[in-house]
Coordinates of C-alpha atoms in Angstrom, one line a residue:
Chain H
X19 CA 0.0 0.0 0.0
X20 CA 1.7 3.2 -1.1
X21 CA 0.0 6.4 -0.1
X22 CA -1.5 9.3 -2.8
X23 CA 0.3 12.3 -3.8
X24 CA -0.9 15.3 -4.7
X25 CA 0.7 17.6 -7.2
X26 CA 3.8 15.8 -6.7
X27 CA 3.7 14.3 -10.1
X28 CA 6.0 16.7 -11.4
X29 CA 8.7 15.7 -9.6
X30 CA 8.4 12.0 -8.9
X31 CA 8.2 11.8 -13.1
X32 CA 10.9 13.1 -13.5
X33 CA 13.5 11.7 -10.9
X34 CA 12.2 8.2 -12.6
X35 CA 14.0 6.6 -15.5
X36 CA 12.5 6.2 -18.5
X37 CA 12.1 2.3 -19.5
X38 CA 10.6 2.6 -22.6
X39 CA 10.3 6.2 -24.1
X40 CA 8.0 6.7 -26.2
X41 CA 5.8 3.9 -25.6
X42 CA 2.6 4.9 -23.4
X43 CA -0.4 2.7 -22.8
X44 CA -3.7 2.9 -22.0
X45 CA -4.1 0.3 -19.7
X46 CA -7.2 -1.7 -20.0
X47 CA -9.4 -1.4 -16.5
X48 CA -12.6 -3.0 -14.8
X49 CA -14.6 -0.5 -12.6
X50 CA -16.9 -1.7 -9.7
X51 CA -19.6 -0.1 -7.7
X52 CA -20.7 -0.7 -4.7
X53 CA -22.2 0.9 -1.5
X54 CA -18.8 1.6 0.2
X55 CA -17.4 2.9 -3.0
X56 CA -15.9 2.4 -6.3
X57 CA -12.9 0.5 -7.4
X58 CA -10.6 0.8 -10.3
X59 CA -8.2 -2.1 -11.6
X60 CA -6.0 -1.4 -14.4
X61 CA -3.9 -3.9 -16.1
X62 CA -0.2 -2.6 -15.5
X63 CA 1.9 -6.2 -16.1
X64 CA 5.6 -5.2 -15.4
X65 CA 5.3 -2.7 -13.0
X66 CA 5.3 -2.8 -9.6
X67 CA 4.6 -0.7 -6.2
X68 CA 8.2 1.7 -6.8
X69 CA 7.1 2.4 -10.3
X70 CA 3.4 3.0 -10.1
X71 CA 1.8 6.7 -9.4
X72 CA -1.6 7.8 -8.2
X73 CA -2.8 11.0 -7.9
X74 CA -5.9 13.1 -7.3
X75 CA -6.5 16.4 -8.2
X76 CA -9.6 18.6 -9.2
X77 CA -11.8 15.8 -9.0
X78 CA -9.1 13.5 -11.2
X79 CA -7.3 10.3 -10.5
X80 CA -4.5 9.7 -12.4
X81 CA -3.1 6.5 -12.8
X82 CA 1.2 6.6 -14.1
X83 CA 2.5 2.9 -14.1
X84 CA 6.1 1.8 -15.5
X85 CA 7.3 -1.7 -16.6
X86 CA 10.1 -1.9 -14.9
X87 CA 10.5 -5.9 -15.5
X88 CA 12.9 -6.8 -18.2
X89 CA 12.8 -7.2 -21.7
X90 CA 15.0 -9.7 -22.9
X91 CA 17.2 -8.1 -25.6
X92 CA 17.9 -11.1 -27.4
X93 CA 16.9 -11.5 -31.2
X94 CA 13.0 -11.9 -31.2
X95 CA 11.2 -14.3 -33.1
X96 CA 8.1 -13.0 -32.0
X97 CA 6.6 -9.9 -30.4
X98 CA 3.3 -9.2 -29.7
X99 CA 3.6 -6.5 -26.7
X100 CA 6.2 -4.4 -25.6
X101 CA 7.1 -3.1 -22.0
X102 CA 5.6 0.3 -22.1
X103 CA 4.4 3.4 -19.8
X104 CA 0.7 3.4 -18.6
X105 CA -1.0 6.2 -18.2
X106 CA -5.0 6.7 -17.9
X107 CA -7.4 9.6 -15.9
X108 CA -10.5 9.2 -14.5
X109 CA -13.0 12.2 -13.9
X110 CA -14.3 10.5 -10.1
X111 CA -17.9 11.2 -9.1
X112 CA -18.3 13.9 -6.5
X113 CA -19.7 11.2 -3.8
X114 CA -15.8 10.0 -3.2
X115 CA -14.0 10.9 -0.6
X116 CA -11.0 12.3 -1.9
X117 CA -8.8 12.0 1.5
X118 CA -9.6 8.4 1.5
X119 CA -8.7 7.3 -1.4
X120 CA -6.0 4.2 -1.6
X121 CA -3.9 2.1 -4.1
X122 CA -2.2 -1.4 -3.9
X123 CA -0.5 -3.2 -6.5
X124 CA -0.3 -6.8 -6.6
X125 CA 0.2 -9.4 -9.8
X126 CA 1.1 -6.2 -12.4
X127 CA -3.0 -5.3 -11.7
X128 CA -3.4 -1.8 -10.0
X129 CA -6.2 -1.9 -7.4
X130 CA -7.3 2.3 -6.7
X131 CA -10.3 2.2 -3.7
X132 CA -12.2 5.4 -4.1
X133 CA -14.8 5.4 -1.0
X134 CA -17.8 7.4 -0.7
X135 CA -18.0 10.2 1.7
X136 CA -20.1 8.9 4.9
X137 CA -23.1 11.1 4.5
X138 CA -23.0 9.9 0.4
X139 CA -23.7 6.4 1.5
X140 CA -27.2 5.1 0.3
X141 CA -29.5 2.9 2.0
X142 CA -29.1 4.0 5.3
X143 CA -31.7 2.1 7.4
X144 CA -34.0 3.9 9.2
X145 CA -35.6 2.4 12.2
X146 CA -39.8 2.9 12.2
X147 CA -41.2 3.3 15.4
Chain J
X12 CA -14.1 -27.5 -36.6
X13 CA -15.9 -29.3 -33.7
X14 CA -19.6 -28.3 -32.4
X15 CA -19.5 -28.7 -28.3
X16 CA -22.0 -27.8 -25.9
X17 CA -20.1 -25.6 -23.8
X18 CA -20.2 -22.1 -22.2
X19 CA -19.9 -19.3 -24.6
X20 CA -16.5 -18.7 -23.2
X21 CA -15.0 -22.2 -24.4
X22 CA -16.9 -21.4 -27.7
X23 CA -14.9 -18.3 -28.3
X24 CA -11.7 -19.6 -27.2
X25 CA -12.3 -22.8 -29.8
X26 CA -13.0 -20.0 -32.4
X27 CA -9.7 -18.4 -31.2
X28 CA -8.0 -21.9 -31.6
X29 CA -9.1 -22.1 -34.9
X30 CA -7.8 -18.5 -35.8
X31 CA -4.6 -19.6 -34.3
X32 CA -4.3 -22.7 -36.9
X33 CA -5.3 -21.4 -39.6
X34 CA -3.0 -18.0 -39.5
X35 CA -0.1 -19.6 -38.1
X36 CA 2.5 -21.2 -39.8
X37 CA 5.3 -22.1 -37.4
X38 CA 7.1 -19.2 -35.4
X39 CA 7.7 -15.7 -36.1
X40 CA 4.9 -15.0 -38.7
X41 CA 4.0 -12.1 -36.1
X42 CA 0.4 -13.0 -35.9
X43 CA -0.9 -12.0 -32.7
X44 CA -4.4 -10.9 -31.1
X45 CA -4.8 -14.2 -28.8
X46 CA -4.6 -14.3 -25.0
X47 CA -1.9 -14.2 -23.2
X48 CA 0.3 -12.0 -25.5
X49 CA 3.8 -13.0 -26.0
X50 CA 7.5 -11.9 -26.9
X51 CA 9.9 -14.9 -27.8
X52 CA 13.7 -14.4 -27.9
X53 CA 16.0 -17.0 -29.4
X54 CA 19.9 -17.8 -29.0
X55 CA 21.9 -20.4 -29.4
X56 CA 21.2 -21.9 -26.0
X57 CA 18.0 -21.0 -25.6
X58 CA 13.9 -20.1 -26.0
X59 CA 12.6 -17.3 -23.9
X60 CA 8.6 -16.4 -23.8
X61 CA 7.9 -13.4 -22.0
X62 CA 3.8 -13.8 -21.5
X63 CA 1.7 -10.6 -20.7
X64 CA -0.6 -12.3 -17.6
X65 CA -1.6 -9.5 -15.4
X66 CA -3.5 -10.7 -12.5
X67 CA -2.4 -13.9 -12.7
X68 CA -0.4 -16.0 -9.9
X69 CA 1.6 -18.8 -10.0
X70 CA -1.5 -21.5 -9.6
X71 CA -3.2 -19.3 -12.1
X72 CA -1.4 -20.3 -14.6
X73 CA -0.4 -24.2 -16.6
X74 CA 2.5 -25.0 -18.4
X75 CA 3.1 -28.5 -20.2
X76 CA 5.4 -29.6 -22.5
X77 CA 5.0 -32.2 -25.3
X78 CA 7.9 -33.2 -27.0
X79 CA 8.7 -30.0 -29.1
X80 CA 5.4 -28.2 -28.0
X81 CA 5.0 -25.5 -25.1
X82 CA 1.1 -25.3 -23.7
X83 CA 0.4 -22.6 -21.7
X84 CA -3.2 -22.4 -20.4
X85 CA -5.0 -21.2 -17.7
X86 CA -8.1 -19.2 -16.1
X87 CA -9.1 -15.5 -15.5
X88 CA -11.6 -15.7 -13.2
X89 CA -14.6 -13.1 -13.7
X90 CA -15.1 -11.5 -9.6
X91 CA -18.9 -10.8 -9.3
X92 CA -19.5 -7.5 -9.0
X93 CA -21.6 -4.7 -10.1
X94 CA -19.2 -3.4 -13.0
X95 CA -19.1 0.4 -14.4
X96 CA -16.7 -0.4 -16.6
X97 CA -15.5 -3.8 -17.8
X98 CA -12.4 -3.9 -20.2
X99 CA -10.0 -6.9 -18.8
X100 CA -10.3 -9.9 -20.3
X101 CA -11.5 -13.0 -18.4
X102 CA -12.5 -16.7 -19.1
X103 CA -10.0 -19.6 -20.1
X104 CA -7.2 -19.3 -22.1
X105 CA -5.1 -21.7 -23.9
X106 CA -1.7 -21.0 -26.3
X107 CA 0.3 -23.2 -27.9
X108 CA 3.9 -23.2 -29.2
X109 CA 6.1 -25.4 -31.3
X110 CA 9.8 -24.6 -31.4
X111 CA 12.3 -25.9 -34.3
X112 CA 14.9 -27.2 -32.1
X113 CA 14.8 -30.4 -29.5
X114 CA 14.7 -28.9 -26.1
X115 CA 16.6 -30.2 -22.8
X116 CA 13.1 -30.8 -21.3
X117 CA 14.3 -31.5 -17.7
X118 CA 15.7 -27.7 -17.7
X119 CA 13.0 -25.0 -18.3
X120 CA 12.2 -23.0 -15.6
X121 CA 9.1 -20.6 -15.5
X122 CA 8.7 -17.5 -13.2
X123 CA 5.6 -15.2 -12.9
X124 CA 6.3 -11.9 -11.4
X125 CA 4.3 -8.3 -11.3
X126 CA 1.6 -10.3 -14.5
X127 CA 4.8 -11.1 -16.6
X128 CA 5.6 -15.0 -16.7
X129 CA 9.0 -15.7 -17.7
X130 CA 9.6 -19.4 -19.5
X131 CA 12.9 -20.2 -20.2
X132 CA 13.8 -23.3 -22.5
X133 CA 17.5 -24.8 -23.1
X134 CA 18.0 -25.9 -26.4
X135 CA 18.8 -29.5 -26.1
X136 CA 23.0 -30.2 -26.3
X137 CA 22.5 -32.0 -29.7
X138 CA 19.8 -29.1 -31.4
X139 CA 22.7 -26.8 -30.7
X140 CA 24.7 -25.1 -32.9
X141 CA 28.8 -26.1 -32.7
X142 CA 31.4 -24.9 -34.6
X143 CA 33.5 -27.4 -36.8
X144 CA 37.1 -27.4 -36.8
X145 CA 38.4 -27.7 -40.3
X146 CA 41.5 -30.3 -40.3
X147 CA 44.6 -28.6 -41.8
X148 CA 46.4 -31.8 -44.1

């Protein structure tokens, strides 16, 4: 579990090597709902928890991912994916709770929690006297 | 090609089987768009596939070898969930490979690590290439 940044991008990016320049992806994601939240996985194979950065700003996560596992440089007799950059935004719904949102990386899949602010939560159960 | 009664998922991966026969002729035609992607290096020692599984673990994932053939197959398992947005693919996969040289069979080694499984495959001492001295008379 690595914590969010906030207009740090700048200069995280550019401390970082660059794997692959000129190679960005946009990684393919699923998006769930439910009552405590939403959830975001994005397919980021190759990278991993040092090379992966979230942030939120003006209502937008940003999701930064490196693949920082090798690519063997030996003559190829087949290629059909290269080790890129990822990069994708997502405009979040104004229900999160921007302080609480967390990311965890775990099998090159990027797992960002975006909970709902307490008093956003639906179905509250209300007793009937 | 065969009609089975099964899920709409084994359907579509027989139809990606077929695909896979009838546009592949051996290695390095290029021909890609079936699951898992993969790069394959060659030397003189060796085969390496670098596979593109993300979200998949170690028990994930099956590897066999027949003879000259490499099988990799497997499952992505579909969570249920109430989706917003569904893009990853999921279902059963299956990919096969046939390399041109003999391979030392007791010496491939396969590591998955951050959705990237490695498979490394020795030629076998006799597929390998030596050099021949030329007797001087």
């Amino acid at each position: 579990m690595f914590g969010i940044t906030k207009k740090q991008e700048e200069t995280t990016q550019a401390e970082k090597p660059q794997v692959s320049a000129g190679v960005t992806y946009v990684p393919a994601v699923d998006i769930t709902e439910g009552e405590a939240g939403y959830t975001i996985f994005a397919d980021v194979p190759g990278a991993n928890k040092d090379s992966v950065n979230v942030t939120y700003e003006n209502g937008v996560v940003t999701i930064k991912a490196q693949s920082v596992a090798a690519a063997n440089d030996a003559e190829h007799i087949r290629r059909e994916f290269r080790f890129a950059n990822y990069e994708r935004a997502f405009r979040v719904s104004e229900d999160v709770d921007a302080e609480k949102i967390s990311a965890e990386i775990a099998n090159g899949v990027l797992q960002v929690t975006l909970p709902r602010k307490a008093s956003a939560k639906k179905n509250i159960a209300v007793t009937v006297k | 090609m065969l009609v089975r009664t099964n899920t709409l998922w084994n359907d579509l991966a027989e139809v990606q089987n077929e695909f896979d026969r009838l546009f592949r002729r051996g290695l390095g035609d290029g021909v890609s768009g079936h699951f898992p992607p993969v790069n394959i290096a060659e030397n003189d020692d060796a085969y390496v596939i670098q596979a593109r599984v993300p979200g998949l673990a170690k028990d994930d994932i099956a590897i066999e070898l027949e003879g000259r053939k490499l099988t990799i197959s497997g499952e992505h398992k579909r969570v249920e969930a109430e989706y917003a947005r569904e893009e990853r693919a999921t279902g059963r996969f299956e990919r096969s490979f046939t390399f041109r040289h003999a391979l030392a069979t007791d010496k491939i080694e396969a590591v998955v690590k951050d959705g990237i499984l490695t498979v490394t495959l020795p030629k076998a001492e006799e597929a390998k290439p030596r050099k021949i001295e030329i007797a001087a008379k």
